[in-house]
Short mmCIF file of C-alpha atoms and ligand atoms in Angstrom, two decimals:
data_model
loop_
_atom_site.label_atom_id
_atom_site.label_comp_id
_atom_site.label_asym_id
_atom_site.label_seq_id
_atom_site.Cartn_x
_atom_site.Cartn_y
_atom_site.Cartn_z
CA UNK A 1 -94.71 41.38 -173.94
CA UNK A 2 -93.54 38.25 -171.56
CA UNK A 3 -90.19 37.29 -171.46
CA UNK A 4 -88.88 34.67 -168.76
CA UNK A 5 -85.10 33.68 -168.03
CA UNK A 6 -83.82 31.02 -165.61
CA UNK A 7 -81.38 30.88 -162.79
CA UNK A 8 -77.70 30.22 -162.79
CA UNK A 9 -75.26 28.07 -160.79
CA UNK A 10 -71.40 28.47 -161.01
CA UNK A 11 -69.99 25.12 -161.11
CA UNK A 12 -66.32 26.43 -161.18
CA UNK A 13 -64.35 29.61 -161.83
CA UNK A 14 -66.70 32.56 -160.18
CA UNK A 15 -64.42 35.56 -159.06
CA UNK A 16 -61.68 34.33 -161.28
CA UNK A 17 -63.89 35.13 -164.44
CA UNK A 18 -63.72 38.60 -163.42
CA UNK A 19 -60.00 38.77 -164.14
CA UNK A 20 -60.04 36.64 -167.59
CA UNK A 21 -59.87 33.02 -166.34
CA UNK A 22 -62.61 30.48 -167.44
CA UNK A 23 -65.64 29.84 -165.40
CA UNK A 24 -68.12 27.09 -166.28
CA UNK A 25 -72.14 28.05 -165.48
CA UNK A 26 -74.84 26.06 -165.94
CA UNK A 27 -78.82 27.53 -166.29
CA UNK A 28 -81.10 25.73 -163.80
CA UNK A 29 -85.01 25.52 -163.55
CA UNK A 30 -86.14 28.16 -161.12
CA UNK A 31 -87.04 31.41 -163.40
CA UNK A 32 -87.86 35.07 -163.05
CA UNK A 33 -90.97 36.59 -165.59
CA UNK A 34 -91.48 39.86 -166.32
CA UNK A 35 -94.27 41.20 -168.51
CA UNK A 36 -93.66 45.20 -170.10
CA UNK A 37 -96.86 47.18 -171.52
CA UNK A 38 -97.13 50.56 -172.93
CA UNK A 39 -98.41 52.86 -170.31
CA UNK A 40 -98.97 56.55 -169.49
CA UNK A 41 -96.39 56.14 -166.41
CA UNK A 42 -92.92 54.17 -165.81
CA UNK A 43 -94.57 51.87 -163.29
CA UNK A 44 -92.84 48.65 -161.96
CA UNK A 45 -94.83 46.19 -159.61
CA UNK A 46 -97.60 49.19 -159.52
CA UNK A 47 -94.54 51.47 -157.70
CA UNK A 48 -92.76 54.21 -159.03
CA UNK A 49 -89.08 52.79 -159.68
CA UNK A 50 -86.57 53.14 -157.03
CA UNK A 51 -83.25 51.88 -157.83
CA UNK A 52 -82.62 50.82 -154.74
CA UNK A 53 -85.30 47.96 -155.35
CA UNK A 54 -85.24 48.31 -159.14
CA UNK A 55 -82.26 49.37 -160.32
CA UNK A 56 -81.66 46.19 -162.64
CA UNK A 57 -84.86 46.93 -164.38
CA UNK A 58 -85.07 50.75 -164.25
CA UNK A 59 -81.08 50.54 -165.65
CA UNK A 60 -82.52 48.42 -168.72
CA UNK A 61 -85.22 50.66 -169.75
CA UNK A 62 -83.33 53.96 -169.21
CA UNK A 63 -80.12 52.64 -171.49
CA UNK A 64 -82.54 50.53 -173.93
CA UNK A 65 -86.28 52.15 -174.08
CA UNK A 66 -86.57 55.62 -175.24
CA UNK A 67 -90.59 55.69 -176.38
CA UNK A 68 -93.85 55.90 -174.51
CA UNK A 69 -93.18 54.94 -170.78
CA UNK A 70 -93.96 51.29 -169.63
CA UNK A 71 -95.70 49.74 -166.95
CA UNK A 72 -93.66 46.72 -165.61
CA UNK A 73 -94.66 43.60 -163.23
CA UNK A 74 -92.11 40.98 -162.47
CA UNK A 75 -92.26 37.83 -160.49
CA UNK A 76 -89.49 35.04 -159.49
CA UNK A 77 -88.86 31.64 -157.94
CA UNK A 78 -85.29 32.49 -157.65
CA UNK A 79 -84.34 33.15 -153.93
CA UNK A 80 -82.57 36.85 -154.03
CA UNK A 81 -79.08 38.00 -152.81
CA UNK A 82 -78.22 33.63 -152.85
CA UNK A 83 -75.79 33.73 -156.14
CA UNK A 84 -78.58 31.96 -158.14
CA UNK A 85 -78.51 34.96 -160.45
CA UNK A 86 -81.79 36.53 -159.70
CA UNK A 87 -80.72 39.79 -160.71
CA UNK A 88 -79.29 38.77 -164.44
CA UNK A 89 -82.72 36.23 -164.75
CA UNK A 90 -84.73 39.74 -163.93
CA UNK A 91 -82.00 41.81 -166.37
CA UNK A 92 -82.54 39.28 -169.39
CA UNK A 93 -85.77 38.97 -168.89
CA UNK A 94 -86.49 42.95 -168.76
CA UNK A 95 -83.57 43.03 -171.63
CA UNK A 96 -85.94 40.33 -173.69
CA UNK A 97 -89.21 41.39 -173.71
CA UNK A 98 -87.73 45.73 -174.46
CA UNK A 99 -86.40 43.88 -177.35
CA UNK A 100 -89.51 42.00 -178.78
CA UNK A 101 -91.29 45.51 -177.89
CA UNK A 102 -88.74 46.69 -180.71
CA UNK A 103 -88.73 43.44 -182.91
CA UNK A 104 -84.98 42.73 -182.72
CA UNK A 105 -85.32 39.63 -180.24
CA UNK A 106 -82.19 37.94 -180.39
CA UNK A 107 -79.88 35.82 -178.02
CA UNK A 108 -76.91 37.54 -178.62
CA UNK A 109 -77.99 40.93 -178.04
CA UNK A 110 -80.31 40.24 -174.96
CA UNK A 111 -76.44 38.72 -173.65
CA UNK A 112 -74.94 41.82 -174.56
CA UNK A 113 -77.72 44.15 -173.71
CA UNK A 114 -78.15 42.49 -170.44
CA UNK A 115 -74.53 42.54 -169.49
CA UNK A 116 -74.15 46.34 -170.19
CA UNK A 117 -76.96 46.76 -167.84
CA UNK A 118 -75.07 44.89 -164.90
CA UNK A 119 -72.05 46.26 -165.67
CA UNK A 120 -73.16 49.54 -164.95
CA UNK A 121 -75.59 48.61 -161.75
CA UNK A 122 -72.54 46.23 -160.35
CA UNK A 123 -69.40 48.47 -161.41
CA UNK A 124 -66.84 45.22 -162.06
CA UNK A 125 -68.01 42.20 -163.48
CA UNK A 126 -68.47 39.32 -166.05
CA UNK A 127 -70.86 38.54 -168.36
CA UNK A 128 -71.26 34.97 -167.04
CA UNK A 129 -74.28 35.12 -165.25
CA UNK A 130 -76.24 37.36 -168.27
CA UNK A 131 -75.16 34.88 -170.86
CA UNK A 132 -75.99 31.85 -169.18
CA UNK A 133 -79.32 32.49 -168.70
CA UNK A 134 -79.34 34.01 -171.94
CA UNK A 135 -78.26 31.10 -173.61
CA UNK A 136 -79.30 28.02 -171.25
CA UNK A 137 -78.09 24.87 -170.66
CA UNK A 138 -73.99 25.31 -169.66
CA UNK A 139 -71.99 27.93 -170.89
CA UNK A 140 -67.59 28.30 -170.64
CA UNK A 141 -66.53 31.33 -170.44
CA UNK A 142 -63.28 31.96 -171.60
CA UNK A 143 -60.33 34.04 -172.86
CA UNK A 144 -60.35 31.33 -175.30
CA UNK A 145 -62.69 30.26 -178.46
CA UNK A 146 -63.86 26.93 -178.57
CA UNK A 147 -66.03 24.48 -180.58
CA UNK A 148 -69.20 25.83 -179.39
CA UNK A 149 -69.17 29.25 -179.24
CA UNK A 150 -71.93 31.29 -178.70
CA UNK A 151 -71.24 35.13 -178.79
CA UNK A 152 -67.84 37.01 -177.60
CA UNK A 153 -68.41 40.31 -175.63
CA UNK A 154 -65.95 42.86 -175.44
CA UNK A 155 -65.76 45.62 -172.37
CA UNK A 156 -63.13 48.45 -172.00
CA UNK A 157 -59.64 46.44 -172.76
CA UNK A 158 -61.45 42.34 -171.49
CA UNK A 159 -62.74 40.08 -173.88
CA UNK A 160 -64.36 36.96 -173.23
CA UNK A 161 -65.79 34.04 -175.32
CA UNK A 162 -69.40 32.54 -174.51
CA UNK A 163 -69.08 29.17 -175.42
CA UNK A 164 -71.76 26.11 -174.78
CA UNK A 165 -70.53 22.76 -173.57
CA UNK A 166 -72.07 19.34 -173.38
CA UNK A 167 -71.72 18.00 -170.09
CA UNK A 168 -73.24 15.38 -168.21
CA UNK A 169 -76.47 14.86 -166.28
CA UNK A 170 -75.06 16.21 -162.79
CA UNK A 171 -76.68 15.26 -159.60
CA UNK A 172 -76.96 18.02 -157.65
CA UNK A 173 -78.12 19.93 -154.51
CA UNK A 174 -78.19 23.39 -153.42
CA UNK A 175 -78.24 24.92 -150.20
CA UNK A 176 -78.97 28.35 -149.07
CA UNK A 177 -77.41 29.42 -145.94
CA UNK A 178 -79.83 32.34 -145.75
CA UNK A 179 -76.94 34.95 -144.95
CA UNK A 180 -77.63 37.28 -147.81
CA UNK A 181 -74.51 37.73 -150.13
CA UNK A 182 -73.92 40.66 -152.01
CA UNK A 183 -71.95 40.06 -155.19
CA UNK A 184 -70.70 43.90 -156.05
CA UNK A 185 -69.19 43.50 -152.63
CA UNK A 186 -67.75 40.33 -152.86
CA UNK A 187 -66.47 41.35 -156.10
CA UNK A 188 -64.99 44.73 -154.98
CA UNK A 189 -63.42 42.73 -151.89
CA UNK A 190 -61.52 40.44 -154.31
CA UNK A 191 -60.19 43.63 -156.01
CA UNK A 192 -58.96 45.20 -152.92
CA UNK A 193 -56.90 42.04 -152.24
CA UNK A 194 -55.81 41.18 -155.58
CA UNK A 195 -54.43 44.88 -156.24
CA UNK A 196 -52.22 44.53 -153.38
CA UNK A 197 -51.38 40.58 -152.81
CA UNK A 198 -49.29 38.30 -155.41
CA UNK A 199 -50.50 35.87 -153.31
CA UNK A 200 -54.11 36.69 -154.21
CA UNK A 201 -53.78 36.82 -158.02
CA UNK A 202 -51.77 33.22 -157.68
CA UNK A 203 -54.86 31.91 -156.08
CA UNK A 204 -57.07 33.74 -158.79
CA UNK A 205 -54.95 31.68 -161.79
CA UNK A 206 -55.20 28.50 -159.20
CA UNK A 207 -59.04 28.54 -159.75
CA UNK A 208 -58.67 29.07 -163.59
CA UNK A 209 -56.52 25.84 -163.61
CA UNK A 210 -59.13 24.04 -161.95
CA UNK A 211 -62.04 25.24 -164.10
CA UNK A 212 -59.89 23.62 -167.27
CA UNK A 213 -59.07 20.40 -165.23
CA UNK A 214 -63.16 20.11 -164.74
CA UNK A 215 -64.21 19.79 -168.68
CA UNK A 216 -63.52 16.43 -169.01
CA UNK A 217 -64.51 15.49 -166.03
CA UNK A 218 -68.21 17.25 -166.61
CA UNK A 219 -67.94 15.78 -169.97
CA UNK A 220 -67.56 12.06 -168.56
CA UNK A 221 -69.51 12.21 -165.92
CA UNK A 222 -66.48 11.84 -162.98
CA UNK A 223 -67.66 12.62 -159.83
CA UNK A 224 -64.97 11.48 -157.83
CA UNK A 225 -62.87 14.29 -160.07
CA UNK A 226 -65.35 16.56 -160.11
CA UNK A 227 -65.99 16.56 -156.17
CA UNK A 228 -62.48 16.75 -155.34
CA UNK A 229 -62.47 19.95 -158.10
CA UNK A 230 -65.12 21.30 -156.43
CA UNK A 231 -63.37 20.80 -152.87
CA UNK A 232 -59.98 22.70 -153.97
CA UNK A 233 -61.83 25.66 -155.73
CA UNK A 234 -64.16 26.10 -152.30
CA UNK A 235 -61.01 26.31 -150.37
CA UNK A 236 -59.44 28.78 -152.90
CA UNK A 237 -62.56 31.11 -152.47
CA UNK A 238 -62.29 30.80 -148.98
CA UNK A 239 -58.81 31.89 -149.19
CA UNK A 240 -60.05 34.79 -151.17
CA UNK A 241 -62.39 35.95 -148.52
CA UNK A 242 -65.93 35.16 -149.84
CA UNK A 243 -66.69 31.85 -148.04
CA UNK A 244 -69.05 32.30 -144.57
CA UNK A 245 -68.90 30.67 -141.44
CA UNK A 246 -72.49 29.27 -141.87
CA UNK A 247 -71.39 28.29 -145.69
CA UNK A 248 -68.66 25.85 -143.91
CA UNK A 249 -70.98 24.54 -141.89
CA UNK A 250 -73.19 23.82 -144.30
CA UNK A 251 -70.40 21.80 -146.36
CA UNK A 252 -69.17 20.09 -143.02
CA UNK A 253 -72.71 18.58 -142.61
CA UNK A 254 -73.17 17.87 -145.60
CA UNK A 255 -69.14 15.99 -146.26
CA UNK A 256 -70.03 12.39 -145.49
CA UNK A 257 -73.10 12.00 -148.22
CA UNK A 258 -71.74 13.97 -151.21
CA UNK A 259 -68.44 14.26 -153.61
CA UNK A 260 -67.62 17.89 -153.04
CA UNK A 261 -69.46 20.59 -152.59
CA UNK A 262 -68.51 24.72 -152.62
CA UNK A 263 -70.42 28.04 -153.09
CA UNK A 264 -71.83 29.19 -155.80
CA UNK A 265 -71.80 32.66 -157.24
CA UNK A 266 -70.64 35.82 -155.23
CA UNK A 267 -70.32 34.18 -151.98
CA UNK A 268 -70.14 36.21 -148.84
CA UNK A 269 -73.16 33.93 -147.87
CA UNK A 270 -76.05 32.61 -150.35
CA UNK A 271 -75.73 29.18 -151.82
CA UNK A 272 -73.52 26.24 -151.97
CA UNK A 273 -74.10 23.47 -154.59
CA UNK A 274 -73.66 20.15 -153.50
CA UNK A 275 -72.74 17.17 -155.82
CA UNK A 276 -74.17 14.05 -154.38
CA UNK A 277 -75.78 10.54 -155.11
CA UNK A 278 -77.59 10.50 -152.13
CA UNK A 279 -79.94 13.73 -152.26
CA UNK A 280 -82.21 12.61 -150.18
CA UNK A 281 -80.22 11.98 -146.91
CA UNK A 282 -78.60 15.66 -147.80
CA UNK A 283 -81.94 16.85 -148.02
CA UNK A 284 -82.99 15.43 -144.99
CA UNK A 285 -80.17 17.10 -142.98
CA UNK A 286 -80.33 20.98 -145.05
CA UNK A 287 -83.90 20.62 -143.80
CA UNK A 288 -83.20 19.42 -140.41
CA UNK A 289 -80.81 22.59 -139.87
CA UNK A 290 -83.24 24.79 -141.15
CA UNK A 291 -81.55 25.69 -144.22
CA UNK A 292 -83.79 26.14 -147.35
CA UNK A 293 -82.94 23.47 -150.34
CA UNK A 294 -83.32 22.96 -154.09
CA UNK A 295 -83.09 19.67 -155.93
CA UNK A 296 -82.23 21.36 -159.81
CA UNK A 297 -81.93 20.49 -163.36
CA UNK A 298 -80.01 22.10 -166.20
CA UNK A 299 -82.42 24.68 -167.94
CA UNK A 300 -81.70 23.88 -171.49
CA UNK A 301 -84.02 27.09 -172.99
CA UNK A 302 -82.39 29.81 -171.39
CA UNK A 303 -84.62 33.29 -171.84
CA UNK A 304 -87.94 32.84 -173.56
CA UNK A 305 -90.33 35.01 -175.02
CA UNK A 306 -93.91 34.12 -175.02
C1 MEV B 401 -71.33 36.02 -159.75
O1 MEV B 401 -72.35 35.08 -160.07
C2 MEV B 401 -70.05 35.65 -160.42
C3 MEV B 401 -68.87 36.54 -160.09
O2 MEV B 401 -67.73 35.96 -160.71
C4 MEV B 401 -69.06 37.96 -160.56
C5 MEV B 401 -69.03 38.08 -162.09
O3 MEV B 401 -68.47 37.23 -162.78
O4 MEV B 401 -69.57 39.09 -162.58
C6 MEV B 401 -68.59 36.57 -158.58
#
């Protein structure tokens, strides 16, 4: 079996998600294979599993494969540890093909499936990133159910809503700042201040407000709104402790040629996304700097088995 899944950008709401508020993702065309065959020892990319390298797909088959054991080889365009959701393309993709193995392939449990798996790799988190590539194209996720929902998944006393939106063609960059960012951290950091600052969960509802502000603006096709959107929720992250020197000077250097710009994902490092009309000048200077670039589309698919 061959299952693929694509990457993920954040366009607004990461962190906050975590704590109920809507975040808006979008599926983008980098992707992450992985092929599973019956074997006569758990093998992935010809090594024995080590969850220190593995432990996305060695979590998936211990919770969801009980049979014969399977030999595993993955590969990915998806830069890791950048917020581009390498880890839930590998999960979903792992998560898909156990499932056509079984002949139950279907979205909505791959989603579910898929998030359990994070969950209990990562500790604290949403099932934004799973779902999204799951699903494709852009996906709110909210406390609330809207027009196009997907699936709703439920863990310990959260809830949250998968929902797909139609937005417009977006124009848009990323940059990598090559500083590796660890989500579980960055989530567990955002705990830490959240449990003891008011100020922090304020901040957290701030970014929620935003992410509803930026529907119709995605749905229109407002830039100006959507770059200034994008500008606020970057500095609210910041505030929250996830930006990175180099990530600010990416988005200094950048300022002049594009709407708005912020990170994307866990933060700590990784990726900013960039909304601009004039990718190639911003091109030009991510290159210039030495910082590794990605012109993207929406991935309208999401996880495919072949
Ligand atoms: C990571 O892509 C998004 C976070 O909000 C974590 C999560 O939602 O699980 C930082």
């Amino acid at each position: 079996m061959e299952s693929s899944a694509p990457a993920k950008i954040i366009l607004f709401g990461e962190h906050a998600v975590v704590y109920g508020e809507p975040a808006i993702a979008m599926a983008i065309d980098l992707r992450s294979t992985v092929k599973i065959k019956r074997s006569d020892k758990f093998l992935i990319n010809g090594e024995s599993p080590d969850s220190k390298f593995h432990g996305y797909i060695k979590k998936a088959v211990e919770l969801y494969w009980n049979e014969s054991p399977l030999n595993v080889v993955t590969s990915s365009t998806i830069p890791h540890a950048s917020g581009l959701g390498s880890s839930a393309s590998i999960t979903v993709s792992t998560v898909s093909s156990i499932l056509a193995l079984q002949n139950d392939w279907n979205k909505e449990k791959i989603a579910k499936n898929s998030f359990e798996v994070e969950y209990s790799v990562q500790g604290r988190a949403s099932p934004i990133d799973t779902s999204t590539v799951t699903a494709g194209g852009t996906v709110l996720v909210s406390k609330k159910d809207f027009a196009g929902r997907l699936w709703k998944i439920e863990k310990d006393n959260n809830s949250w809503f998968i929902n797909n939106i139609e937005i417009c063609d977006l124009s848009l960059i990323i940059g990598c700042s090559g500083i590796r960012g660890i989500t579980h951290e960055m989530v567990d950091k955002v705990r830490r201040y959240t449990e003891k600052s008011g100020f922090a969960r304020d901040v957290i509802a701030s970014i929620g407000n935003i992410t509803y502000s930026s529907i119709s603006a995605l749905k229109d096709g407002d830039y100006k709104t959507l770059g200034s959107l994008m500008k606020k929720n970057q500095n609210l992250l910041s505030i929250l402790g996830v930006s990175h020197p180099n990530i600010q000077s990416m988005i200094n250097e950048v300022e002049k040629y594009s709407y708005g710009a912020k990170i994307t994902g866990g933060g700590g490092g990784g990726c900013i996304i960039i909304l601009t009309d004039e990718k190639d000048e911003v091109l030009k200077i991510l290159r210039n700097r030495g910082w590794s670039s990605y012109k993207v589309k929406m991935d309208k698919e999401g996880v495919k088995n072949y």
